[in-house]
Coordinates of C-alpha atoms in Angstrom, one line a residue:
M1443 CA -66.8 153.5 80.6
A1444 CA -66.1 155.5 77.4
T1445 CA -68.8 157.5 75.9
S1446 CA -69.8 157.6 72.2
S1447 CA -68.1 160.2 70.1
Y1448 CA -69.8 162.1 67.3
F1449 CA -68.1 163.8 64.4
G1450 CA -69.8 166.3 62.1
R1451 CA -68.5 164.7 58.9
N1452 CA -71.1 163.5 56.4
S1453 CA -73.9 165.6 58.0
F1454 CA -76.8 166.5 55.7
V1455 CA -80.4 167.8 55.7
A1456 CA -83.5 166.2 54.0
V1457 CA -86.6 168.3 53.4
A1458 CA -90.1 167.7 52.2
A1459 CA -93.1 170.1 51.9
E1460 CA -96.0 169.4 54.3
S1461 CA -99.6 169.2 53.1
T1462 CA -100.8 170.2 56.5
Y1463 CA -98.7 172.5 58.5
G1464 CA -96.8 170.9 61.4
T1465 CA -97.7 167.2 60.1
A1466 CA -94.5 165.5 59.3
N1467 CA -93.9 164.3 55.7
E1468 CA -90.8 162.1 55.9
T1469 CA -91.0 161.3 52.2
Y1470 CA -88.0 163.6 51.6
D1471 CA -87.5 165.0 48.1
V1472 CA -84.4 166.9 48.5
K1473 CA -81.2 166.0 50.4
R1474 CA -78.2 168.3 50.7
P1475 CA -74.8 168.2 52.5
I1476 CA -74.5 171.1 55.0
V1477 CA -71.8 173.5 55.8
S1478 CA -73.3 174.1 59.2
C1479 CA -76.7 173.9 61.0
S1480 CA -77.7 175.1 64.4
M1481 CA -81.3 174.0 64.3
L1482 CA -82.3 172.9 67.8
R1483 CA -85.6 172.1 69.6
T1484 CA -85.6 174.0 73.2
L1485 CA -87.9 174.4 76.1
E1486 CA -88.3 177.5 77.9
K1487 CA -88.5 176.5 81.7
V1488 CA -89.5 179.3 84.1
P1489 CA -89.4 179.1 88.0
R1490 CA -92.8 179.3 89.7
P1491 CA -93.5 182.7 90.9
N1492 CA -94.6 182.2 94.5
L1493 CA -92.5 183.2 97.3
T1494 CA -92.3 179.7 98.9
V1495 CA -88.6 178.3 99.3
A1496 CA -87.2 174.9 100.4
G1497 CA -86.1 175.0 104.0
V1498 CA -83.4 177.5 104.9
N1499 CA -81.6 177.2 101.5
G1500 CA -83.7 179.9 99.9
L1501 CA -83.9 178.0 96.5
R1502 CA -87.4 178.2 94.7
K1503 CA -89.7 175.2 94.7
G1504 CA -90.6 174.0 91.3
H1505 CA -90.9 175.4 87.7
Y1506 CA -93.0 174.9 84.6
I1507 CA -92.5 174.8 80.9
A1508 CA -93.6 178.1 79.3
K1509 CA -92.7 177.5 75.7
E1510 CA -91.3 175.2 73.1
T1511 CA -89.3 176.8 70.4
V1512 CA -87.5 175.5 67.4
T1513 CA -85.1 177.9 65.7
G1514 CA -81.6 177.8 64.1
S1515 CA -79.6 178.4 60.9
L1516 CA -78.6 176.4 58.0
E1517 CA -75.8 177.1 55.7
L1518 CA -75.4 175.3 52.2
E1519 CA -73.1 175.5 49.3
C1520 CA -74.8 177.1 46.5
T1521 CA -75.2 175.0 43.3
Y1522 CA -76.9 175.6 40.1
D1523 CA -79.0 172.4 40.2
N1524 CA -80.1 171.8 43.8
L1525 CA -81.5 174.8 45.6
G1526 CA -84.7 175.2 43.9
Y1527 CA -86.7 173.9 46.8
F1528 CA -85.1 176.4 49.2
M1529 CA -85.6 179.4 46.7
H1530 CA -89.3 178.6 46.2
H1531 CA -90.0 178.5 49.8
L1532 CA -87.8 181.6 50.6
L1533 CA -89.3 183.7 48.0
G1534 CA -92.9 182.3 47.7
A1535 CA -93.5 181.8 44.0
S1536 CA -91.9 180.1 41.0
A1537 CA -92.4 179.1 37.4
T1538 CA -90.6 177.1 34.9
S1539 CA -90.2 177.7 31.1
G1540 CA -88.7 174.8 29.0
G1541 CA -85.6 174.9 27.0
T1542 CA -81.9 173.6 26.8
P1543 CA -81.6 174.2 29.7
N1544 CA -84.7 174.9 31.5
T1545 CA -85.3 178.3 33.3
H1546 CA -86.7 178.6 36.6
T1547 CA -87.8 182.0 37.9
Y1548 CA -88.5 182.6 41.6
T1549 CA -90.5 185.7 42.5
L1550 CA -92.0 187.2 45.7
G1551 CA -95.1 185.5 46.7
D1552 CA -97.2 184.6 49.8
V1553 CA -94.9 183.0 52.5
P1554 CA -94.8 180.7 54.1
V1555 CA -95.7 178.4 51.0
A1556 CA -96.1 175.6 53.3
G1557 CA -94.4 174.0 56.3
T1558 CA -91.3 172.0 55.7
T1559 CA -90.4 168.8 57.5
M1560 CA -86.6 168.8 57.8
A1561 CA -84.4 165.9 59.0
L1562 CA -80.9 166.9 60.3
Q1563 CA -78.6 163.8 60.1
R1564 CA -76.0 164.5 62.7
G1565 CA -72.7 163.2 61.0
T1566 CA -71.3 160.0 62.2
G1567 CA -73.7 159.6 65.3
D1568 CA -75.9 157.4 63.2
N1569 CA -78.9 159.5 64.4
Y1570 CA -81.1 162.3 63.1
E1571 CA -83.6 164.7 64.3
V1572 CA -86.8 165.6 62.5
F1573 CA -88.2 169.2 62.8
E1574 CA -91.9 169.8 61.7
G1575 CA -93.5 173.1 60.5
V1576 CA -90.2 174.7 59.4
V1577 CA -90.5 178.0 57.6
L1578 CA -87.7 180.2 56.0
N1579 CA -87.5 183.4 57.9
S1580 CA -84.5 184.8 55.9
G1581 CA -82.0 183.8 53.4
T1582 CA -78.6 185.3 52.3
F1583 CA -76.8 184.5 49.1
S1584 CA -73.1 185.5 49.5
C1585 CA -69.8 185.3 47.5
A1586 CA -66.5 186.9 47.9
A1587 CA -63.4 186.7 45.6
G1588 CA -61.7 183.3 45.8
E1589 CA -64.7 181.6 47.3
L1590 CA -67.9 179.7 46.2
M1591 CA -71.2 181.1 46.7
S1592 CA -73.2 180.0 49.9
L1593 CA -76.8 180.2 51.0
S1594 CA -77.4 181.0 54.8
L1595 CA -81.0 180.5 55.9
D1596 CA -82.7 181.5 59.2
L1597 CA -85.4 179.0 60.2
I1598 CA -88.4 178.8 62.5
G1599 CA -90.2 175.6 63.3
E1600 CA -93.1 174.2 65.2
T1601 CA -91.6 171.3 67.2
G1602 CA -89.3 168.2 66.7
Q1603 CA -89.2 164.5 67.2
T1604 CA -87.0 162.6 69.6
R1605 CA -83.6 161.9 67.9
K1606 CA -83.6 158.4 66.5
A1607 CA -81.4 156.1 64.6
S1608 CA -81.1 156.4 60.9
P1609 CA -81.0 153.1 58.9
S1610 CA -83.7 154.5 56.5
L1611 CA -82.2 158.0 56.1
S1612 CA -79.2 158.1 53.8
Y1613 CA -77.5 160.7 51.3
A1614 CA -76.7 159.9 47.7
D1615 CA -75.2 162.4 45.3
P1616 CA -77.6 163.8 42.9
T1617 CA -77.0 163.6 39.1
N1618 CA -76.0 167.2 38.8
E1619 CA -74.6 169.8 41.4
N1620 CA -72.4 172.3 39.7
L1621 CA -71.0 174.8 42.2
V1622 CA -71.5 178.5 41.8
L1623 CA -67.9 180.0 42.0
H1624 CA -66.7 183.5 42.3
N1625 CA -65.0 183.6 38.9
H1626 CA -68.6 182.8 37.3
L1627 CA -69.5 186.4 37.7
T1628 CA -70.3 187.5 34.2
S1629 CA -68.3 190.5 32.8
H1630 CA -70.8 193.1 33.3
G1631 CA -70.6 192.6 37.1
L1632 CA -73.3 194.4 38.8
A1633 CA -75.6 196.1 36.2
W1634 CA -77.4 199.1 37.4
N1635 CA -78.4 202.6 36.3
S1636 CA -76.4 202.2 32.9
Q1637 CA -73.4 201.2 35.1
N1638 CA -71.4 198.1 35.2
I1639 CA -69.6 197.7 38.6
D1640 CA -66.7 195.1 39.1
L1641 CA -67.4 193.5 42.6
I1642 CA -65.1 192.4 45.4
D1643 CA -68.0 190.7 47.2
F1644 CA -71.7 190.2 46.8
E1645 CA -74.6 189.6 49.2
F1646 CA -78.3 189.2 48.3
K1647 CA -80.5 189.1 51.2
I1648 CA -84.3 188.3 51.5
E1649 CA -86.0 188.9 54.9
N1650 CA -89.5 187.7 55.2
A1651 CA -90.2 189.1 58.9
I1652 CA -91.9 185.9 59.8
A1653 CA -92.9 185.7 63.4
E1654 CA -94.2 183.0 65.8
R1655 CA -97.9 183.0 66.8
M1656 CA -98.2 181.8 70.5
R1657 CA -101.5 181.4 72.2
L1658 CA -103.3 179.7 75.0
G1659 CA -103.7 175.9 74.9
S1660 CA -100.3 175.0 73.3
R1661 CA -96.7 175.3 73.9
V1662 CA -95.9 175.6 70.3
T1663 CA -96.5 178.1 67.8
K1664 CA -99.2 178.2 65.2
Q1665 CA -98.1 178.6 61.5
P1666 CA -95.9 181.5 61.6
V1667 CA -96.9 184.5 59.4
V1668 CA -95.3 187.6 58.0
S1669 CA -95.6 190.3 60.7
D1670 CA -93.8 193.3 59.1
Y1671 CA -92.6 194.6 55.7
R1672 CA -90.6 192.2 53.8
S1673 CA -87.2 193.4 52.5
V1674 CA -84.7 192.4 49.7
T1675 CA -81.3 194.1 49.6
C1676 CA -78.1 193.6 47.7
T1677 CA -74.8 194.7 49.5
V1678 CA -71.5 194.7 47.6
S1679 CA -68.2 196.1 47.8
F1680 CA -65.9 197.5 44.9
E1681 CA -63.2 200.0 44.2
T1682 CA -64.8 203.3 44.9
D1683 CA -66.1 205.3 41.9
D1684 CA -67.5 208.8 41.7
A1685 CA -70.3 207.7 39.2
T1686 CA -72.0 205.4 41.8
Y1687 CA -71.7 208.0 44.6
A1688 CA -73.2 210.6 42.4
S1689 CA -76.1 208.3 41.9
F1690 CA -76.6 207.8 45.5
I1691 CA -76.7 211.5 46.0
S1692 CA -79.2 212.0 43.3
D1693 CA -81.4 209.1 44.7
A1694 CA -81.3 207.3 41.2
Q1695 CA -83.5 204.1 40.8
A1696 CA -83.1 201.4 38.1
D1697 CA -83.5 197.7 37.9
L1698 CA -80.3 195.8 39.2
E1699 CA -79.0 192.6 38.0
V1700 CA -76.0 190.3 39.0
V1701 CA -75.4 187.2 36.9
F1702 CA -73.2 184.1 37.4
D1703 CA -72.7 181.7 34.6
N1704 CA -70.4 178.7 34.2
G1705 CA -69.5 179.7 30.5
L1706 CA -70.7 176.4 29.1
S1707 CA -73.6 176.0 26.4
G1708 CA -76.4 173.7 25.6
A1709 CA -77.5 171.3 28.3
S1710 CA -74.2 172.0 30.2
K1711 CA -75.1 175.6 30.6
R1712 CA -75.7 176.8 34.1
Q1713 CA -76.6 180.4 35.2
I1714 CA -78.2 182.2 38.2
S1715 CA -79.3 185.8 37.9
F1716 CA -80.2 188.0 40.9
N1717 CA -82.5 190.9 40.4
L1718 CA -83.9 193.9 42.2
N1719 CA -86.9 196.0 40.9
A1720 CA -86.3 199.9 40.9
A1721 CA -83.3 199.5 43.2
Y1722 CA -81.9 202.5 45.0
I1723 CA -78.8 203.0 47.0
E1724 CA -79.7 202.8 50.7
S1725 CA -76.2 203.3 52.0
Y1726 CA -72.7 204.2 50.6
T1727 CA -69.5 204.2 52.5
D1728 CA -65.9 204.5 51.3
E1729 CA -63.8 205.6 54.3
I1730 CA -60.2 206.1 53.8
S1731 CA -57.9 204.5 56.4
E1732 CA -54.7 203.5 54.5
T1733 CA -52.6 204.1 51.5
G1734 CA -54.0 201.4 49.3
L1735 CA -57.2 201.2 47.0
V1736 CA -60.2 203.0 48.4
T1737 CA -63.2 200.5 48.4
A1738 CA -66.8 201.3 48.8
S1739 CA -69.5 199.2 50.6
V1740 CA -72.9 199.8 49.1
T1741 CA -76.4 198.4 49.9
F1742 CA -79.1 198.5 47.3
R1743 CA -82.8 198.0 48.2
G1744 CA -85.5 196.9 45.8
E1745 CA -89.0 198.5 45.7
A1746 CA -92.1 197.1 44.3
D1747 CA -94.0 199.1 41.6
G1748 CA -96.3 196.4 40.0
S1749 CA -98.3 193.4 40.8
S1750 CA -96.3 190.4 39.3
A1751 CA -92.9 189.1 38.5
L1752 CA -89.9 191.3 39.0
A1753 CA -92.1 194.4 39.6
L1754 CA -93.1 192.9 42.9
G1755 CA -89.5 193.9 44.0
A1756 CA -87.0 191.0 43.4
S1757 CA -86.5 187.8 41.6
I1758 CA -83.8 184.9 41.1
S1759 CA -83.6 183.1 37.9
V1760 CA -81.8 179.8 37.4
Q1761 CA -80.9 177.9 34.3
N1762 CA -80.4 174.1 34.7
V1763 CA -81.7 170.7 33.5
V1764 CA -84.0 170.1 36.4
S1765 CA -87.7 169.6 35.4
T1766 CA -89.4 171.7 38.1
P1767 CA -88.5 174.6 40.2
V1768 CA -88.3 172.5 43.4
A1769 CA -86.7 169.3 42.3
N1770 CA -83.3 168.2 43.3
G1771 CA -80.6 167.8 40.6

């Protein structure tokens, strides 16, 4: 008898904030098509430690379930209108100023903001899986010449539900999406320390250092918390230049900005700006291995020197027509 076949096409995720961590909220506010998702609920099964074996075969007798984990990654296309929910929960704080368009600013605040209920629709299989208590451990915005920008998220969850059929879960295109494209990088490139650097590729990474909290009485984690220093870095490559290397050697620090803009105006204008506070060059390499152009790979790291906004170390600012920082487009 033939088995059912499943295909990844039309897969998407749906997310909603939980009022109580780990208590599912299946009234989904944001739904996004995915590039990939490896989110999975797994059980850690451990053989019993006693020395008893079954007969002469030498196999252990029995096992127990030590732990339930929910982890994985999620990759999304970056759009100007639809990623506010993920930015808010990744950085921790947000605010909106009205205009044409509106400006939403995401800054570093306490994380996790709240648990997220995330449903993963598994393509053509007509079934989906609900994960509860999901938090965003890290997020990386990346773009290279000839590509669109993507957002890759590392996720930790509390538990998951049994996979079920999805007549009540469907995806509909939002009013606006507007992809962030490589050619939208503004003419000043990467602005830092009175320099404007033309980029070959770009990566902006937020690491929240969130860890599970296992304890007696449960196989699942309590709400994960930040367990180490957080980190925000910007890694780029470009045709090497002496000025940037000199700034690395002199340990220069300055605010960093990278802006992508669709070039339109009024309500059609879209922009996303990535910012590091008091950024310094953590690493600089420009090895020579061929006769062509010599390129440099440089990582900038942000530092905090204040108590609010960009001075906390980093921010992302987005212009679109969405009314709130977390609404879908």
